[in-house]
Short mmCIF file of C-alpha atoms and ligand atoms in Angstrom, two decimals:
data_model
loop_
_atom_site.label_atom_id
_atom_site.label_comp_id
_atom_site.label_asym_id
_atom_site.label_seq_id
_atom_site.Cartn_x
_atom_site.Cartn_y
_atom_site.Cartn_z
CA MET A 731 3.37 -20.02 -15.30
CA ARG A 732 0.87 -18.31 -13.00
CA GLU A 733 -2.76 -18.00 -13.93
CA PRO A 734 -3.13 -14.74 -15.33
CA PRO A 735 -4.82 -12.40 -12.41
CA SER A 736 -8.23 -11.15 -12.40
CA ILE A 737 -7.86 -7.21 -12.27
CA GLY A 738 -11.10 -5.51 -12.41
CA GLU A 739 -12.12 -1.82 -13.64
CA HIS A 740 -11.07 0.69 -10.97
CA ILE A 741 -13.55 3.21 -10.10
CA PRO A 742 -11.76 5.85 -7.59
CA PRO A 743 -14.05 7.19 -5.07
CA ASP A 744 -15.41 10.66 -5.46
CA ARG A 745 -13.40 12.50 -2.63
CA THR A 746 -12.70 16.10 -1.49
CA LEU A 747 -9.20 16.02 -0.34
CA MET A 748 -8.91 18.11 2.78
CA GLY A 749 -6.16 16.17 4.14
CA PRO A 750 -2.50 17.45 4.14
CA GLY A 751 -1.79 16.70 0.42
CA PRO A 752 -2.90 15.67 -1.97
CA SER A 753 -5.44 17.87 -3.02
CA ASP A 754 -8.13 18.04 -5.38
CA VAL A 755 -7.18 18.36 -9.21
CA HIS A 756 -8.25 21.08 -11.35
CA PRO A 757 -10.10 19.48 -14.64
CA ARG A 758 -7.64 21.63 -16.61
CA VAL A 759 -4.58 19.73 -14.97
CA TYR A 760 -6.18 16.16 -15.34
CA ALA A 761 -6.54 17.17 -19.52
CA ALA A 762 -3.09 18.06 -19.82
CA GLN A 763 -2.02 15.11 -18.04
CA SER A 764 -3.50 13.17 -20.54
CA GLU A 765 -1.90 14.73 -23.74
CA PRO A 766 -0.32 12.42 -26.08
CA MET A 767 2.92 11.04 -25.24
CA VAL A 768 6.08 12.37 -26.97
CA GLY A 769 9.75 11.32 -26.26
CA TYR A 770 12.05 12.61 -23.18
CA LEU A 771 13.89 14.66 -25.64
CA ASP A 772 11.24 15.54 -28.25
CA ASP A 773 11.33 19.17 -29.18
CA SER A 774 7.81 19.88 -27.97
CA TYR A 775 8.72 18.20 -24.55
CA VAL A 776 11.71 20.40 -24.18
CA GLU A 777 9.66 23.62 -24.41
CA VAL A 778 7.43 22.12 -21.89
CA MET A 779 10.28 21.77 -19.62
CA ALA A 780 11.31 25.30 -20.37
CA ASP A 781 7.87 26.54 -19.97
CA VAL A 782 7.85 24.87 -16.56
CA GLN A 783 11.15 26.07 -15.51
CA GLU A 784 9.86 29.90 -16.21
CA GLY A 785 6.57 29.05 -14.21
CA LEU A 786 8.59 27.85 -11.47
CA ARG A 787 10.76 30.99 -11.17
CA TYR A 788 7.77 32.95 -10.80
CA LEU A 789 6.25 30.59 -8.04
CA PHE A 790 9.44 30.66 -6.33
CA GLY A 791 10.22 34.26 -6.71
CA THR A 792 13.47 33.74 -8.39
CA ASP A 793 15.92 34.42 -10.94
CA ASN A 794 17.70 31.21 -10.37
CA GLU A 795 18.58 29.54 -13.54
CA HIS A 796 18.69 25.94 -12.03
CA THR A 797 15.29 25.73 -11.45
CA LEU A 798 13.53 22.75 -12.15
CA ALA A 799 11.08 19.84 -11.39
CA ILE A 800 12.97 16.61 -9.68
CA SER A 801 11.44 13.53 -10.89
CA GLY A 802 9.83 12.12 -7.80
CA THR A 803 7.72 13.39 -4.89
CA GLY A 804 8.64 16.38 -2.18
CA SER A 805 10.95 13.70 0.00
CA ALA A 806 12.84 13.29 -3.35
CA ALA A 807 13.36 17.13 -3.51
CA MET A 808 14.17 16.90 0.13
CA GLU A 809 16.96 14.35 -0.57
CA ALA A 810 18.15 16.55 -3.64
CA ALA A 811 18.96 19.33 -1.72
CA PHE A 812 20.87 17.66 1.21
CA ALA A 813 22.56 15.07 -1.14
CA ASN A 814 24.44 17.67 -3.08
CA LEU A 815 24.88 20.40 -0.36
CA LEU A 816 26.46 18.05 1.95
CA GLU A 817 29.54 16.02 2.12
CA PRO A 818 30.97 13.59 4.63
CA GLY A 819 32.27 15.29 7.73
CA GLU A 820 30.22 18.53 7.41
CA THR A 821 27.28 19.50 9.32
CA ALA A 822 23.57 19.74 9.00
CA LEU A 823 21.49 21.92 11.54
CA VAL A 824 18.12 20.82 11.29
CA PRO A 825 14.84 21.82 13.27
CA SER A 826 13.11 19.30 15.85
CA ASN A 827 9.94 21.02 15.98
CA GLY A 828 8.00 18.72 13.62
CA TYR A 829 7.76 15.69 11.79
CA PHE A 830 9.31 16.93 8.53
CA GLY A 831 12.21 18.70 10.33
CA ASP A 832 13.05 15.35 11.77
CA ARG A 833 13.04 13.70 8.22
CA MET A 834 15.49 16.61 7.19
CA GLY A 835 17.63 15.10 9.79
CA GLN A 836 17.48 11.60 8.72
CA VAL A 837 17.86 12.69 4.85
CA ALA A 838 21.06 14.48 6.00
CA SER A 839 22.40 11.90 7.82
CA ARG A 840 22.23 9.48 4.85
CA THR A 841 24.79 12.06 3.08
CA GLY A 842 27.36 11.07 5.70
CA ALA A 843 27.12 14.53 7.48
CA GLU A 844 27.10 15.05 11.34
CA VAL A 845 23.07 15.96 12.04
CA VAL A 846 22.51 18.46 14.87
CA SER A 847 19.06 20.12 15.54
CA VAL A 848 17.81 23.44 16.72
CA ASP A 849 15.15 22.76 19.67
CA ALA A 850 11.77 23.88 19.90
CA PRO A 851 8.42 22.06 20.77
CA TRP A 852 5.93 20.85 18.11
CA GLY A 853 3.67 23.50 17.64
CA GLU A 854 6.20 26.45 17.78
CA PRO A 855 8.32 27.86 15.11
CA LEU A 856 11.68 28.18 15.22
CA ASP A 857 13.17 31.34 17.35
CA PRO A 858 15.76 33.15 15.30
CA GLN A 859 17.91 33.60 18.73
CA ASP A 860 17.66 30.01 19.08
CA VAL A 861 18.82 29.29 15.77
CA GLY A 862 21.59 32.01 15.94
CA ALA A 863 22.63 30.33 19.11
CA ALA A 864 23.02 27.07 17.67
CA VAL A 865 24.61 28.16 14.45
CA ASP A 866 27.19 29.76 16.72
CA ARG A 867 27.72 26.57 18.91
CA HIS A 868 27.44 24.07 15.85
CA GLN A 869 29.12 26.13 12.78
CA PRO A 870 26.97 24.10 10.48
CA ASP A 871 27.32 23.93 6.66
CA VAL A 872 23.75 23.90 6.02
CA LEU A 873 20.88 25.02 7.98
CA GLY A 874 17.51 23.33 7.20
CA VAL A 875 13.90 24.89 8.03
CA VAL A 876 10.45 23.92 7.08
CA HIS A 877 8.24 26.86 6.22
CA GLY A 878 5.22 25.09 6.42
CA GLU A 879 5.32 22.36 9.05
CA THR A 880 2.60 19.74 7.93
CA SER A 881 2.67 17.84 10.80
CA THR A 882 1.75 20.82 13.20
CA GLY A 883 0.18 23.59 10.93
CA VAL A 884 3.00 26.08 12.06
CA ARG A 885 4.35 28.69 9.73
CA GLN A 886 7.84 29.55 9.98
CA PRO A 887 8.40 33.16 10.09
CA ALA A 888 11.35 35.52 9.69
CA ILE A 889 13.19 33.22 6.79
CA ASP A 890 15.05 36.25 5.78
CA GLU A 891 16.59 36.41 9.31
CA LEU A 892 17.35 32.99 8.98
CA ALA A 893 19.27 33.33 5.82
CA GLY A 894 21.25 36.23 7.31
CA ILE A 895 21.98 34.09 10.55
CA ALA A 896 23.49 31.26 8.08
CA HIS A 897 24.99 33.56 5.79
CA ASP A 898 26.92 35.36 8.47
CA HIS A 899 28.13 31.91 9.51
CA ASP A 900 29.26 31.03 5.90
CA ALA A 901 26.46 28.32 6.09
CA TYR A 902 23.61 27.39 3.22
CA LEU A 903 19.92 27.86 3.93
CA VAL A 904 17.53 25.12 2.45
CA VAL A 905 14.14 25.65 2.88
CA ASP A 906 11.24 22.78 2.57
CA THR A 907 8.40 24.32 1.37
CA VAL A 908 6.25 21.29 0.01
CA ALA A 909 3.17 22.35 2.04
CA SER A 910 3.58 26.13 1.51
CA LEU A 911 4.54 27.04 -2.06
CA GLY A 912 1.71 28.55 -4.02
CA GLY A 913 -0.40 29.05 -1.05
CA VAL A 914 1.47 31.00 1.30
CA GLU A 915 3.67 34.07 0.59
CA PHE A 916 7.40 33.15 -0.12
CA HIS A 917 10.20 35.23 -1.82
CA THR A 918 13.29 32.93 -2.49
CA ASP A 919 15.39 35.91 -3.97
CA GLU A 920 14.31 38.76 -1.96
CA TRP A 921 15.07 36.67 1.49
CA ASP A 922 18.09 35.46 0.02
CA VAL A 923 17.48 31.56 0.34
CA ASP A 924 19.98 29.06 -1.29
CA VAL A 925 18.03 26.49 -1.81
CA VAL A 926 14.11 25.96 -1.73
CA TYR A 927 12.11 22.64 -2.93
CA SER A 928 8.48 21.82 -2.80
CA GLY A 929 6.14 19.40 -4.07
CA SER A 930 3.27 18.99 -7.01
CA GLN A 931 0.47 17.51 -5.07
CA LYS A 932 -0.23 20.42 -2.37
CA CYS A 933 -0.89 23.80 -2.96
CA LEU A 934 -0.47 23.23 -6.97
CA SER A 935 -2.73 20.71 -7.09
CA VAL A 936 -0.81 18.07 -9.56
CA PRO A 937 -0.71 14.60 -9.10
CA PRO A 938 2.52 13.66 -7.04
CA GLY A 939 5.73 12.96 -9.07
CA ALA A 940 7.53 16.39 -9.95
CA SER A 941 8.80 18.53 -7.50
CA PRO A 942 9.86 22.13 -7.62
CA ILE A 943 13.44 22.72 -6.55
CA THR A 944 15.60 25.83 -6.90
CA PHE A 945 19.36 26.39 -6.36
CA GLY A 946 21.23 29.51 -5.99
CA GLU A 947 24.33 30.71 -7.42
CA ARG A 948 26.46 29.99 -4.53
CA ALA A 949 24.76 26.82 -3.77
CA VAL A 950 25.39 25.61 -7.46
CA GLU A 951 29.01 26.50 -7.14
CA LYS A 952 29.22 24.20 -3.57
CA VAL A 953 27.74 21.34 -5.73
CA LEU A 954 30.12 21.79 -8.68
CA SER A 955 33.17 22.47 -6.40
CA ARG A 956 32.49 19.08 -4.59
CA GLU A 957 35.45 16.69 -3.26
CA SER A 958 33.22 13.65 -3.34
CA PRO A 959 30.69 12.50 -5.49
CA VAL A 960 27.24 12.96 -4.66
CA ARG A 961 25.79 9.37 -3.28
CA SER A 962 22.91 9.29 -5.15
CA TRP A 963 23.43 8.81 -8.84
CA TYR A 964 19.67 9.32 -9.63
CA LEU A 965 19.49 12.79 -7.74
CA ASP A 966 23.19 14.02 -8.38
CA LEU A 967 22.02 17.44 -9.92
CA GLU A 968 25.24 17.77 -12.19
CA GLY A 969 23.26 15.11 -14.25
CA VAL A 970 19.91 16.64 -13.85
CA TRP A 971 20.76 20.16 -14.71
CA GLU A 972 22.18 18.58 -17.85
CA TYR A 973 18.63 17.22 -18.64
CA TRP A 974 17.05 20.48 -17.68
CA ASP A 975 19.76 22.60 -19.95
CA ASP A 976 19.06 24.75 -23.01
CA ASP A 977 20.72 22.06 -24.87
CA PRO A 978 19.27 18.76 -22.82
CA SER A 979 20.67 15.51 -23.05
CA TYR A 980 19.55 11.98 -21.56
CA HIS A 981 19.69 11.55 -18.06
CA HIS A 982 16.52 9.77 -16.72
CA THR A 983 13.41 9.67 -18.62
CA GLY A 984 11.29 12.69 -17.57
CA PRO A 985 7.88 12.15 -15.94
CA ILE A 986 6.23 13.24 -19.17
CA SER A 987 2.59 13.14 -18.34
CA THR A 988 2.88 14.84 -14.88
CA THR A 989 5.15 17.46 -16.38
CA TYR A 990 2.39 18.30 -18.72
CA ALA A 991 0.34 18.63 -15.77
CA LEU A 992 2.51 20.67 -13.71
CA ARG A 993 2.92 22.81 -16.80
CA GLU A 994 -1.00 23.45 -16.59
CA SER A 995 -1.08 24.02 -13.08
CA LEU A 996 1.67 26.71 -13.40
CA ARG A 997 0.06 28.55 -16.21
CA MET A 998 -2.95 28.81 -14.08
CA VAL A 999 -0.99 30.26 -11.13
CA ALA A 1000 0.50 32.73 -13.46
CA GLU A 1001 -3.33 33.35 -14.78
CA GLU A 1002 -4.39 34.18 -11.09
CA GLY A 1003 -1.56 36.13 -9.96
CA LEU A 1004 0.56 34.60 -6.57
CA GLU A 1005 -0.78 37.37 -4.42
CA ALA A 1006 -4.26 36.59 -5.32
CA ARG A 1007 -3.73 32.87 -4.85
CA TRP A 1008 -1.92 33.59 -1.46
CA ASP A 1009 -5.11 35.25 -0.43
CA ARG A 1010 -7.40 32.79 -1.99
CA HIS A 1011 -5.87 30.30 0.34
CA GLU A 1012 -5.89 32.85 3.55
CA ARG A 1013 -9.54 33.80 3.11
CA VAL A 1014 -10.77 29.82 2.28
CA ALA A 1015 -8.64 28.50 5.46
CA GLY A 1016 -9.36 31.52 7.57
CA ALA A 1017 -13.19 30.67 6.90
CA ILE A 1018 -12.71 27.13 8.14
CA LYS A 1019 -10.88 28.18 10.95
CA ALA A 1020 -13.50 30.74 11.95
CA GLY A 1021 -15.83 28.06 11.69
CA VAL A 1022 -14.21 25.18 14.04
CA GLU A 1023 -13.51 27.83 16.46
CA ALA A 1024 -16.97 29.31 16.83
CA MET A 1025 -18.23 25.99 16.82
CA GLY A 1026 -16.05 25.34 20.08
CA VAL A 1027 -13.16 23.80 18.99
CA PRO A 1028 -10.08 25.56 18.94
CA LEU A 1029 -7.08 25.38 16.76
CA ALA A 1030 -3.85 23.65 18.31
CA VAL A 1031 -1.57 26.54 17.05
CA ALA A 1032 -1.47 30.49 18.36
CA ASP A 1033 -2.55 32.72 15.74
CA GLU A 1034 0.62 34.27 15.02
CA HIS A 1035 2.03 31.06 13.74
CA TRP A 1036 -1.03 30.01 11.72
CA LEU A 1037 -0.25 27.99 8.34
CA PRO A 1038 -3.25 28.57 6.06
CA THR A 1039 -2.38 25.56 3.89
CA LEU A 1040 -2.98 23.30 6.85
CA ASN A 1041 -5.45 23.86 9.94
CA ALA A 1042 -4.62 22.07 13.12
CA VAL A 1043 -7.66 21.56 14.97
CA SER A 1044 -7.76 20.06 18.21
CA VAL A 1045 -9.39 16.66 19.12
CA PRO A 1046 -11.91 17.55 21.59
CA ASP A 1047 -11.40 15.63 25.06
CA GLY A 1048 -13.15 12.10 25.18
CA VAL A 1049 -13.62 12.23 21.07
CA ASP A 1050 -12.16 9.31 19.13
CA ASP A 1051 -10.52 11.23 16.04
CA GLY A 1052 -9.97 7.99 14.06
CA ALA A 1053 -13.95 7.62 14.29
CA VAL A 1054 -14.61 11.45 13.19
CA ILE A 1055 -12.16 11.19 10.59
CA ASP A 1056 -13.96 7.71 9.31
CA ARG A 1057 -17.34 9.36 9.44
CA LEU A 1058 -16.17 12.56 7.55
CA LEU A 1059 -14.89 10.07 4.51
CA ASP A 1060 -17.66 7.60 4.66
CA GLU A 1061 -20.68 10.20 5.20
CA HIS A 1062 -19.32 13.16 3.27
CA GLY A 1063 -16.79 12.00 1.20
CA ILE A 1064 -14.27 14.53 2.55
CA GLU A 1065 -10.63 13.36 3.87
CA ILE A 1066 -8.53 14.99 6.29
CA VAL A 1067 -6.17 13.20 8.59
CA GLY A 1068 -5.14 12.85 12.03
CA GLY A 1069 -1.82 14.23 13.97
CA LEU A 1070 1.24 12.52 13.33
CA GLY A 1071 4.18 11.45 16.13
CA ALA A 1072 3.91 13.78 19.03
CA LEU A 1073 0.26 15.08 18.02
CA ALA A 1074 -1.25 11.47 17.22
CA GLY A 1075 -4.58 11.72 18.93
CA GLU A 1076 -4.38 15.24 19.82
CA ILE A 1077 -5.08 16.99 16.36
CA PHE A 1078 -7.11 16.55 13.04
CA ARG A 1079 -5.20 17.93 9.93
CA VAL A 1080 -7.39 19.89 7.61
CA GLY A 1081 -5.90 20.73 4.44
CA CYS A 1082 -6.78 23.76 2.34
CA MET A 1083 -4.31 23.80 -0.50
CA GLY A 1084 -4.61 24.47 -4.48
CA HIS A 1085 -7.85 23.57 -6.24
CA THR A 1086 -9.32 22.46 -2.75
CA ALA A 1087 -9.06 26.15 -1.38
CA ARG A 1088 -12.48 26.97 -2.70
CA PRO A 1089 -15.32 28.98 -0.57
CA PRO A 1090 -17.77 26.20 -0.99
CA ASN A 1091 -15.36 23.65 0.29
CA ALA A 1092 -14.94 25.62 3.70
CA SER A 1093 -18.96 25.43 4.12
CA THR A 1094 -19.16 22.04 3.14
CA PHE A 1095 -16.48 20.79 5.54
CA VAL A 1096 -17.70 23.04 8.66
CA ALA A 1097 -21.00 21.66 8.40
CA ALA A 1098 -20.04 18.18 7.88
CA PHE A 1099 -17.31 18.03 10.36
CA GLY A 1100 -19.66 19.32 12.78
CA ASP A 1101 -22.23 16.84 12.23
CA ALA A 1102 -19.56 14.21 12.81
CA LEU A 1103 -18.17 15.65 15.89
CA ALA A 1104 -21.57 15.69 17.30
CA ALA A 1105 -22.22 11.95 16.49
CA GLU A 1106 -19.25 11.12 17.83
CA GLY A 1107 -20.28 12.84 21.54
CA ALA A 1108 -18.47 16.13 21.30
CA ASN A 1109 -20.36 19.15 22.75
CA VAL A 1110 -20.39 21.32 19.28
CA ASP A 1111 -22.52 24.48 18.32
CA VAL A 1112 -22.92 23.33 14.46
CA GLU A 1113 -25.10 26.46 13.78
CA ALA A 1114 -22.48 28.69 14.93
CA GLY A 1115 -19.85 27.30 13.12
CA ALA A 1116 -22.00 27.58 9.67
CA ALA A 1117 -22.61 31.13 10.52
CA ALA A 1118 -19.03 32.22 11.33
CA VAL A 1119 -17.94 30.71 7.99
CA ALA A 1120 -20.39 32.39 6.12
CA THR A 1121 -19.43 35.75 7.80
CA ALA A 1122 -15.83 34.87 6.97
CA LEU A 1123 -16.16 34.27 3.39
CA ARG A 1124 -18.57 37.63 2.94
CA SER A 1125 -15.72 39.67 4.63
C1 PLP B 1418 6.42 19.57 4.60
C2 PLP B 1418 6.60 18.55 4.01
N1 PLP B 1418 7.96 18.14 3.77
C3 PLP B 1418 7.98 17.00 2.90
C4 PLP B 1418 7.16 16.17 2.75
C5 PLP B 1418 7.52 14.90 1.68
O1 PLP B 1418 6.86 15.03 0.57
P1 PLP B 1418 6.18 13.79 -0.01
O2 PLP B 1418 5.37 12.98 0.54
O3 PLP B 1418 5.49 14.13 -1.53
O4 PLP B 1418 7.62 12.92 -0.48
C6 PLP B 1418 5.92 16.45 3.20
C7 PLP B 1418 4.58 15.66 2.76
O5 PLP B 1418 3.60 15.58 3.33
C8 PLP B 1418 5.66 17.63 3.70
O6 PLP B 1418 4.20 18.05 4.25
#
């Protein structure tokens, strides 16, 4: 017999979460998450699931019946989308302009599909003309795009145009909104997107583990007429849909506490209103952008491709990005992160999502960031940064 381990009390540090997710959680959401446990098919939990579906339909901008939260993080929702839509021997066209586009390719390849990519450099969105040419060339069954690419801070425009290109070629469009839904404008039905998925821990400010996903009718029909079974039992949506049905049956045990939290967050989205929420993200993230730029540190993304939920801030020449990140955390309790893959050492990734997207966080961040950069030898005008944030927040 092993000796019992000595597991001490856990006191989490006090952080302001300004990385690419998770974001700060609202006290109302924490309170909801600690509501009493019930069974996975208790009538009261079935009502919670129905509320979540309605809240998600508003959030996605859809009337899709097949709208729910996958039990898992954003990657599980990504896997659910591709694993259900694709069959062995089919073709998926995915973007090459960021880390999560690359992950789409890896996920799609596990289904037995052939994966091809539309080329665009990291830091740029996909050009619809290039997508059109790639769709013509490869005749994919599924086209995947990332609306808010967290690795680069780029927002993909023209989603409706990309949907048109996909549909003209009888392909299905899947859009990753893990880092954008609820923070940046998105309209599933108006833009005619077949499948959209997201995550809970970013713009919804819910702990990770319940990831929104919606399937339009065409996509549902494709799933229901598959010739081969979905390779993942857990993410096979035919079973998951039965759990989220009006007359639900057991498929797996829902993440009950996280679903309570998601319901409360969706209540708050409805109270605030989506337009107001998108404006808030743009205003607070815009103040951070104005502040760092006035300090003398440019963003690594052109203004027209700016993703408000994630500011990709250039690392000044000669500055050790890791030392700045550590200083912000140790001295100010603020979490940001560095670049991934091709952008490692090139950018800081500063998130502004959900409950984190509050005006005081913009002022506090810019002052602390300026202080940390100056301490690491960067030539920054901290006062100009503070003044620019104040002006941006006032306008
Ligand atoms: C755009 C994007 N897609 C997918 C994911 C994967 O989500 P998760 O880490 O919740 O599995 C992330 C996470 O950062 C993301 O930013």
